[in-house]
mmCIF file of C-alpha atoms and ligand atoms in Angstrom:
data_model
loop_
_atom_site.group_PDB
_atom_site.id
_atom_site.type_symbol
_atom_site.label_atom_id
_atom_site.label_comp_id
_atom_site.label_asym_id
_atom_site.label_seq_id
_atom_site.Cartn_x
_atom_site.Cartn_y
_atom_site.Cartn_z
ATOM 1 C CA UNK E 1 94.965 120.270 116.289
ATOM 2 C CA UNK E 2 97.033 121.531 119.197
ATOM 3 C CA UNK E 3 97.237 118.580 121.681
ATOM 4 C CA UNK E 4 99.149 119.480 124.782
ATOM 5 C CA UNK E 5 102.026 117.035 125.180
ATOM 6 C CA UNK E 6 101.114 116.363 128.730
ATOM 7 C CA UNK E 7 97.785 115.276 127.823
ATOM 8 C CA UNK E 8 98.762 112.744 125.113
ATOM 9 C CA UNK E 9 98.837 109.034 126.037
ATOM 10 C CA UNK E 10 102.406 107.921 126.717
ATOM 11 C CA UNK E 11 101.644 104.553 125.202
ATOM 12 C CA UNK E 12 98.896 103.686 122.700
ATOM 13 C CA UNK E 13 98.106 100.016 121.832
ATOM 14 C CA UNK E 14 96.383 99.149 118.764
ATOM 15 C CA UNK E 15 94.262 95.971 117.903
ATOM 16 C CA UNK E 16 94.385 96.296 114.033
ATOM 17 C CA UNK E 17 91.235 94.519 113.203
ATOM 18 C CA UNK E 18 89.086 94.276 109.939
ATOM 19 C CA UNK E 19 91.726 93.585 107.191
ATOM 20 C CA UNK E 20 89.910 90.555 106.132
ATOM 21 C CA UNK E 21 86.445 92.351 106.009
ATOM 22 C CA UNK E 22 87.979 95.290 104.167
ATOM 23 C CA UNK E 23 89.294 92.864 101.498
ATOM 24 C CA UNK E 24 86.100 90.845 101.284
ATOM 25 C CA UNK E 25 84.019 93.944 100.811
ATOM 26 C CA UNK E 26 86.092 94.577 97.795
ATOM 27 C CA UNK E 27 86.218 91.175 96.287
ATOM 28 C CA UNK E 28 89.977 91.010 97.180
ATOM 29 C CA UNK E 29 91.974 88.276 98.860
ATOM 30 C CA UNK E 30 92.561 88.532 102.663
ATOM 31 C CA UNK E 31 96.323 88.933 101.855
ATOM 32 C CA UNK E 32 95.383 92.072 99.956
ATOM 33 C CA UNK E 33 93.588 93.243 103.096
ATOM 34 C CA UNK E 34 96.808 92.657 105.124
ATOM 35 C CA UNK E 35 98.768 94.547 102.631
ATOM 36 C CA UNK E 36 96.488 97.575 102.852
ATOM 37 C CA UNK E 37 96.801 97.081 106.660
ATOM 38 C CA UNK E 38 100.502 97.524 106.442
ATOM 39 C CA UNK E 39 100.037 100.890 104.653
ATOM 40 C CA UNK E 40 97.906 101.833 107.550
ATOM 41 C CA UNK E 41 100.798 101.270 109.843
ATOM 42 C CA UNK E 42 102.953 103.580 107.505
ATOM 43 C CA UNK E 43 100.238 106.215 108.006
ATOM 44 C CA UNK E 44 99.909 105.560 111.913
ATOM 45 C CA UNK E 45 103.866 106.032 112.238
ATOM 46 C CA UNK E 46 103.806 109.332 110.237
ATOM 47 C CA UNK E 47 100.956 110.619 112.255
ATOM 48 C CA UNK E 48 102.452 109.680 115.631
ATOM 49 C CA UNK E 49 105.614 111.410 114.761
ATOM 50 C CA UNK E 50 103.810 114.448 113.759
ATOM 51 C CA UNK E 51 101.765 114.621 116.892
ATOM 52 C CA UNK E 52 104.661 113.801 119.249
ATOM 53 C CA UNK E 53 103.396 110.389 120.390
ATOM 54 C CA UNK E 54 106.222 108.322 122.066
ATOM 55 C CA UNK E 55 105.146 104.702 122.314
ATOM 56 C CA UNK E 56 102.892 102.562 119.876
ATOM 57 C CA UNK E 57 102.175 98.885 120.265
ATOM 58 C CA UNK E 58 100.783 97.020 117.366
ATOM 59 C CA UNK E 59 99.099 93.387 117.539
ATOM 60 C CA UNK E 60 100.394 92.018 114.272
ATOM 61 C CA UNK E 61 100.132 88.375 115.129
ATOM 62 C CA UNK E 62 98.791 86.684 118.103
ATOM 63 C CA UNK E 63 99.722 83.370 119.711
ATOM 64 C CA UNK E 64 96.175 82.274 118.492
ATOM 65 C CA UNK E 65 96.608 83.478 114.955
ATOM 66 C CA UNK E 66 98.513 80.049 114.192
ATOM 67 C CA UNK E 67 94.953 78.611 113.860
ATOM 68 C CA UNK E 68 94.593 80.583 110.493
ATOM 69 C CA UNK E 69 95.114 78.844 107.142
ATOM 70 C CA UNK E 70 98.815 78.443 106.523
ATOM 71 C CA UNK E 71 98.626 80.585 103.435
ATOM 72 C CA UNK E 72 97.350 83.560 105.418
ATOM 73 C CA UNK E 73 99.993 83.086 108.037
ATOM 74 C CA UNK E 74 102.666 83.006 105.387
ATOM 75 C CA UNK E 75 101.356 86.207 103.836
ATOM 76 C CA UNK E 76 101.469 88.056 107.150
ATOM 77 C CA UNK E 77 105.065 87.040 107.802
ATOM 78 C CA UNK E 78 106.105 87.778 104.133
ATOM 79 C CA UNK E 79 104.552 91.154 104.649
ATOM 80 C CA UNK E 80 106.486 91.758 107.733
ATOM 81 C CA UNK E 81 109.709 90.791 106.110
ATOM 82 C CA UNK E 82 108.837 93.112 103.171
ATOM 83 C CA UNK E 83 107.823 95.922 105.579
ATOM 84 C CA UNK E 84 111.152 95.816 107.306
ATOM 85 C CA UNK E 85 113.123 95.550 104.006
ATOM 86 C CA UNK E 86 111.387 98.387 102.344
ATOM 87 C CA UNK E 87 110.814 100.726 105.221
ATOM 88 C CA UNK E 88 113.783 100.383 107.692
ATOM 89 C CA UNK E 89 115.933 103.048 106.301
ATOM 90 C CA UNK E 90 113.101 105.585 106.515
ATOM 91 C CA UNK E 91 112.115 104.254 109.975
ATOM 92 C CA UNK E 92 115.635 104.712 111.147
ATOM 93 C CA UNK E 93 115.998 108.030 109.559
ATOM 94 C CA UNK E 94 112.949 109.334 111.367
ATOM 95 C CA UNK E 95 114.409 108.236 114.764
ATOM 96 C CA UNK E 96 111.916 105.361 115.277
ATOM 97 C CA UNK E 97 112.906 102.458 117.472
ATOM 98 C CA UNK E 98 111.601 99.073 116.673
ATOM 99 C CA UNK E 99 110.807 96.806 119.525
ATOM 100 C CA UNK E 100 109.402 93.256 119.475
ATOM 101 C CA UNK E 101 107.027 91.712 122.102
ATOM 102 C CA UNK E 102 106.169 87.972 121.784
ATOM 103 C CA UNK E 103 107.618 84.631 121.890
ATOM 104 C CA UNK E 104 110.568 83.673 119.561
ATOM 105 C CA UNK E 105 109.351 80.095 119.620
ATOM 106 C CA UNK E 106 107.764 79.084 116.209
ATOM 107 C CA UNK E 107 109.067 82.220 114.486
ATOM 108 C CA UNK E 108 111.363 81.168 111.445
ATOM 109 C CA UNK E 109 115.152 82.042 111.344
ATOM 110 C CA UNK E 110 114.285 84.499 108.500
ATOM 111 C CA UNK E 111 111.761 86.409 110.501
ATOM 112 C CA UNK E 112 113.973 86.568 113.576
ATOM 113 C CA UNK E 113 116.908 87.733 111.738
ATOM 114 C CA UNK E 114 114.958 90.619 110.162
ATOM 115 C CA UNK E 115 113.401 91.686 113.527
ATOM 116 C CA UNK E 116 116.761 91.309 115.382
ATOM 117 C CA UNK E 117 118.487 93.380 112.579
ATOM 118 C CA UNK E 118 115.780 96.027 112.727
ATOM 119 C CA UNK E 119 115.879 96.228 116.616
ATOM 120 C CA UNK E 120 119.669 96.444 116.651
ATOM 121 C CA UNK E 121 119.815 99.326 113.952
ATOM 122 C CA UNK E 122 117.301 101.485 115.737
ATOM 123 C CA UNK E 123 118.067 100.686 119.316
ATOM 124 C CA UNK E 124 119.253 104.371 120.032
ATOM 125 C CA UNK E 125 116.445 106.217 118.437
ATOM 126 C CA UNK E 126 114.366 108.350 120.629
ATOM 127 C CA UNK E 127 111.584 110.001 118.669
ATOM 128 C CA UNK E 128 109.033 107.068 118.728
ATOM 129 C CA UNK E 129 109.088 103.233 119.791
ATOM 130 C CA UNK E 130 106.974 101.052 117.573
ATOM 131 C CA UNK E 131 106.399 97.773 119.542
ATOM 132 C CA UNK E 132 105.571 95.030 117.074
ATOM 133 C CA UNK E 133 103.620 92.380 118.965
ATOM 134 C CA UNK E 134 104.237 89.215 116.938
ATOM 135 C CA UNK E 135 103.589 85.763 118.150
ATOM 136 C CA UNK E 136 102.167 87.722 121.105
ATOM 137 C CA UNK E 137 99.717 86.605 123.765
ATOM 138 C CA UNK E 138 99.298 88.056 127.267
ATOM 139 C CA UNK E 139 98.695 84.796 129.071
ATOM 140 C CA UNK E 140 101.811 83.273 127.456
ATOM 141 C CA UNK E 141 103.759 86.494 128.409
ATOM 142 C CA UNK E 142 102.564 86.366 132.133
ATOM 143 C CA UNK E 143 103.415 82.592 132.404
ATOM 144 C CA UNK E 144 106.848 83.107 130.927
ATOM 145 C CA UNK E 145 107.532 86.073 133.280
ATOM 146 C CA UNK E 146 106.398 83.997 136.344
ATOM 147 C CA UNK E 147 108.694 81.252 135.139
ATOM 148 C CA UNK E 148 111.554 83.802 134.898
ATOM 149 C CA UNK E 149 110.845 85.012 138.397
ATOM 150 C CA UNK E 150 111.014 81.562 139.681
ATOM 151 C CA UNK E 151 114.349 80.825 137.989
ATOM 152 C CA UNK E 152 115.808 84.121 139.125
ATOM 153 C CA UNK E 153 114.889 83.530 142.709
ATOM 154 C CA UNK E 154 116.455 79.994 142.374
ATOM 155 C CA UNK E 155 119.676 81.439 140.990
ATOM 156 C CA UNK E 156 120.062 84.182 143.602
ATOM 157 C CA UNK E 157 118.838 82.087 146.435
ATOM 158 C CA UNK E 158 115.885 84.260 147.294
ATOM 159 C CA UNK E 159 113.192 82.330 149.361
ATOM 160 C CA UNK E 160 110.092 81.494 147.308
ATOM 161 C CA UNK E 161 108.121 82.470 150.355
ATOM 162 C CA UNK E 162 109.128 86.130 149.898
ATOM 163 C CA UNK E 163 105.914 88.039 148.548
ATOM 164 C CA UNK E 164 106.136 88.899 144.859
ATOM 165 C CA UNK E 165 106.049 92.431 143.974
ATOM 166 C CA UNK E 166 104.673 93.993 140.681
ATOM 167 C CA UNK E 167 108.157 95.226 139.809
ATOM 168 C CA UNK E 168 109.831 91.916 140.102
ATOM 169 C CA UNK E 169 107.409 90.482 137.560
ATOM 170 C CA UNK E 170 107.367 93.395 135.363
ATOM 171 C CA UNK E 171 110.939 93.255 134.557
ATOM 172 C CA UNK E 172 110.193 89.934 132.581
ATOM 173 C CA UNK E 173 107.445 91.292 130.614
ATOM 174 C CA UNK E 174 108.298 91.852 126.887
ATOM 175 C CA UNK E 175 107.307 95.666 127.525
ATOM 176 C CA UNK E 176 109.656 96.260 130.486
ATOM 177 C CA UNK E 177 111.145 99.343 128.669
ATOM 178 C CA UNK E 178 107.758 100.757 127.968
ATOM 179 C CA UNK E 179 105.238 102.765 130.110
ATOM 180 C CA UNK E 180 101.697 101.296 130.898
ATOM 181 C CA UNK E 181 99.286 101.481 128.147
ATOM 182 C CA UNK E 182 97.149 104.851 128.499
ATOM 183 C CA UNK E 183 94.813 104.346 125.415
ATOM 184 C CA UNK E 184 93.903 101.111 123.696
ATOM 185 C CA UNK E 185 92.282 101.295 120.366
ATOM 186 C CA UNK E 186 90.416 98.559 118.579
ATOM 187 C CA UNK E 187 89.181 98.840 114.995
ATOM 188 C CA UNK E 188 86.365 97.147 113.026
ATOM 189 C CA UNK E 189 83.621 97.193 115.676
ATOM 190 C CA UNK E 190 84.662 94.374 117.944
ATOM 191 C CA UNK E 191 84.789 95.093 121.708
ATOM 192 C CA UNK E 192 87.253 92.632 123.314
ATOM 193 C CA UNK E 193 90.831 92.617 124.378
ATOM 194 C CA UNK E 194 91.832 89.240 122.706
ATOM 195 C CA UNK E 195 94.648 88.423 125.023
ATOM 196 C CA UNK E 196 96.550 91.672 124.189
ATOM 197 C CA UNK E 197 98.665 93.519 126.798
ATOM 198 C CA UNK E 198 96.182 92.614 129.682
ATOM 199 C CA UNK E 199 98.762 93.556 132.468
ATOM 200 C CA UNK E 200 99.892 96.592 130.732
ATOM 201 C CA UNK E 201 96.351 97.880 129.985
ATOM 202 C CA UNK E 202 94.962 97.584 133.505
ATOM 203 C CA UNK E 203 94.044 101.258 133.571
ATOM 204 C CA UNK E 204 93.942 102.012 129.896
ATOM 205 C CA UNK E 205 91.101 103.812 128.347
ATOM 206 C CA UNK E 206 89.380 101.577 125.797
ATOM 207 C CA UNK E 207 88.508 103.120 122.458
ATOM 208 C CA UNK E 208 86.426 101.207 119.993
ATOM 209 C CA UNK E 209 85.674 102.473 116.427
ATOM 210 C CA UNK E 210 83.854 100.725 113.506
ATOM 211 C CA UNK E 211 86.530 101.841 111.120
ATOM 212 C CA UNK E 212 88.295 99.024 109.393
ATOM 213 C CA UNK E 213 92.004 98.991 110.004
ATOM 214 C CA UNK E 214 93.052 99.581 106.401
ATOM 215 C CA UNK E 215 90.844 102.695 106.507
ATOM 216 C CA UNK E 216 92.331 103.962 109.713
ATOM 217 C CA UNK E 217 94.207 107.319 109.016
ATOM 218 C CA UNK E 218 95.525 110.407 110.679
ATOM 219 C CA UNK E 219 91.876 111.654 111.124
ATOM 220 C CA UNK E 220 90.934 108.484 112.959
ATOM 221 C CA UNK E 221 93.953 108.760 115.370
ATOM 222 C CA UNK E 222 93.203 112.418 116.121
ATOM 223 C CA UNK E 223 89.464 111.423 116.823
ATOM 224 C CA UNK E 224 90.742 108.790 119.353
ATOM 225 C CA UNK E 225 93.014 111.349 120.900
ATOM 226 C CA UNK E 226 90.254 113.879 121.228
ATOM 227 C CA UNK E 227 88.049 111.344 122.927
ATOM 228 C CA UNK E 228 90.990 110.389 125.198
ATOM 229 C CA UNK E 229 91.427 113.970 126.230
ATOM 230 C CA UNK E 230 87.892 113.990 127.575
ATOM 231 C CA UNK E 231 88.421 111.033 129.833
ATOM 232 C CA UNK E 232 89.179 111.591 133.504
ATOM 233 C CA UNK E 233 91.865 109.246 134.561
ATOM 234 C CA UNK E 234 91.152 107.970 138.112
ATOM 235 C CA UNK E 235 93.444 104.990 138.537
ATOM 236 C CA UNK E 236 91.035 103.548 141.178
ATOM 237 C CA UNK E 237 91.048 106.805 143.234
ATOM 238 C CA UNK E 238 88.606 109.775 143.115
ATOM 239 C CA UNK E 239 88.552 112.327 140.454
ATOM 240 C CA UNK E 240 90.147 115.103 142.619
ATOM 241 C CA UNK E 241 91.561 112.800 145.179
HETATM 242 C C1 FPP Z 1 93.210 91.441 111.967
HETATM 243 O O1 FPP Z 1 92.384 91.435 110.809
HETATM 244 C C2 FPP Z 1 94.492 91.572 111.577
HETATM 245 C C3 FPP Z 1 95.662 90.749 111.739
HETATM 246 C C4 FPP Z 1 95.347 89.387 112.291
HETATM 247 C C5 FPP Z 1 96.837 90.970 111.314
HETATM 248 C C6 FPP Z 1 97.471 92.376 111.476
HETATM 249 C C7 FPP Z 1 98.468 92.406 110.321
HETATM 250 C C8 FPP Z 1 98.597 93.538 109.539
HETATM 251 C C9 FPP Z 1 98.017 94.914 110.010
HETATM 252 C C10 FPP Z 1 99.447 93.602 108.505
HETATM 253 C C11 FPP Z 1 100.771 93.019 108.518
HETATM 254 C C12 FPP Z 1 101.793 93.903 108.539
HETATM 255 C C13 FPP Z 1 102.998 93.936 109.239
HETATM 256 C C14 FPP Z 1 103.940 94.938 108.969
HETATM 257 C C15 FPP Z 1 103.205 93.078 110.314
HETATM 258 P P1 FPP Z 1 91.445 90.213 110.406
HETATM 259 O O2 FPP Z 1 92.271 89.503 109.294
HETATM 260 O O3 FPP Z 1 91.210 89.416 111.610
HETATM 261 O O4 FPP Z 1 90.199 90.862 109.828
HETATM 262 P P2 FPP Z 1 88.736 90.328 109.846
HETATM 263 O O5 FPP Z 1 88.292 90.279 111.301
HETATM 264 O O6 FPP Z 1 88.106 91.301 109.145
HETATM 265 O O7 FPP Z 1 88.779 89.054 109.127
#
């Protein structure tokens, strides 16, 4: 496969869409689709380690997903708990760092405890960061960051008139320890960002595939990386400028 490390995206964000359609097509419940989706996360982590990727963000539950039926919401959170319980030792042994992006409000004590335990256990790991975006929405994140800037300026008596710089806001984003998103992947044929990492993806290359998330495998990831290699990143400048 031979990707040059320097050409690999430093941060890949994934909108894991299509679990429901995958299940419906097989006469299974939506929960079974999500379970299959969790296995696709296993494959993605393995493939990412193999290929030498450094940072992956996964949209596991959005601030808008609370509108889904309570049974489905429960099945996703139960899966997350099971995911951490059954995989954490392997994840840790492989040098993966777990990170959480999203609001802690509305998450149950049980979910928060599991996430906090996983984050603490894996905090020194360096091979790959997997950022679970759970109860995450970009607008919510940006409002919160703006509020924090306001409070910090008040605390440290910095004038509100002083122009706000990107760095001052960025340090309050959930992703402050991660580089900007280079490649954003959305599965299942939809072509929208759905309130996902909008600030962080300002210059991301956007890759859309019809593959449903439970079918996404190492080959799918390699296809997205090959496509990424062909893109010329300009960041608003000129190609050779
Ligand atoms: C989108 O598919 C998927 C989600 C909203 C949830 C993503 C969750 C997982 C991949 C499994 C959870 C596992 C962990 C470890 C958190 P959809 O249900 O919107 O699919 P559809 O558009 O086909 O209905």
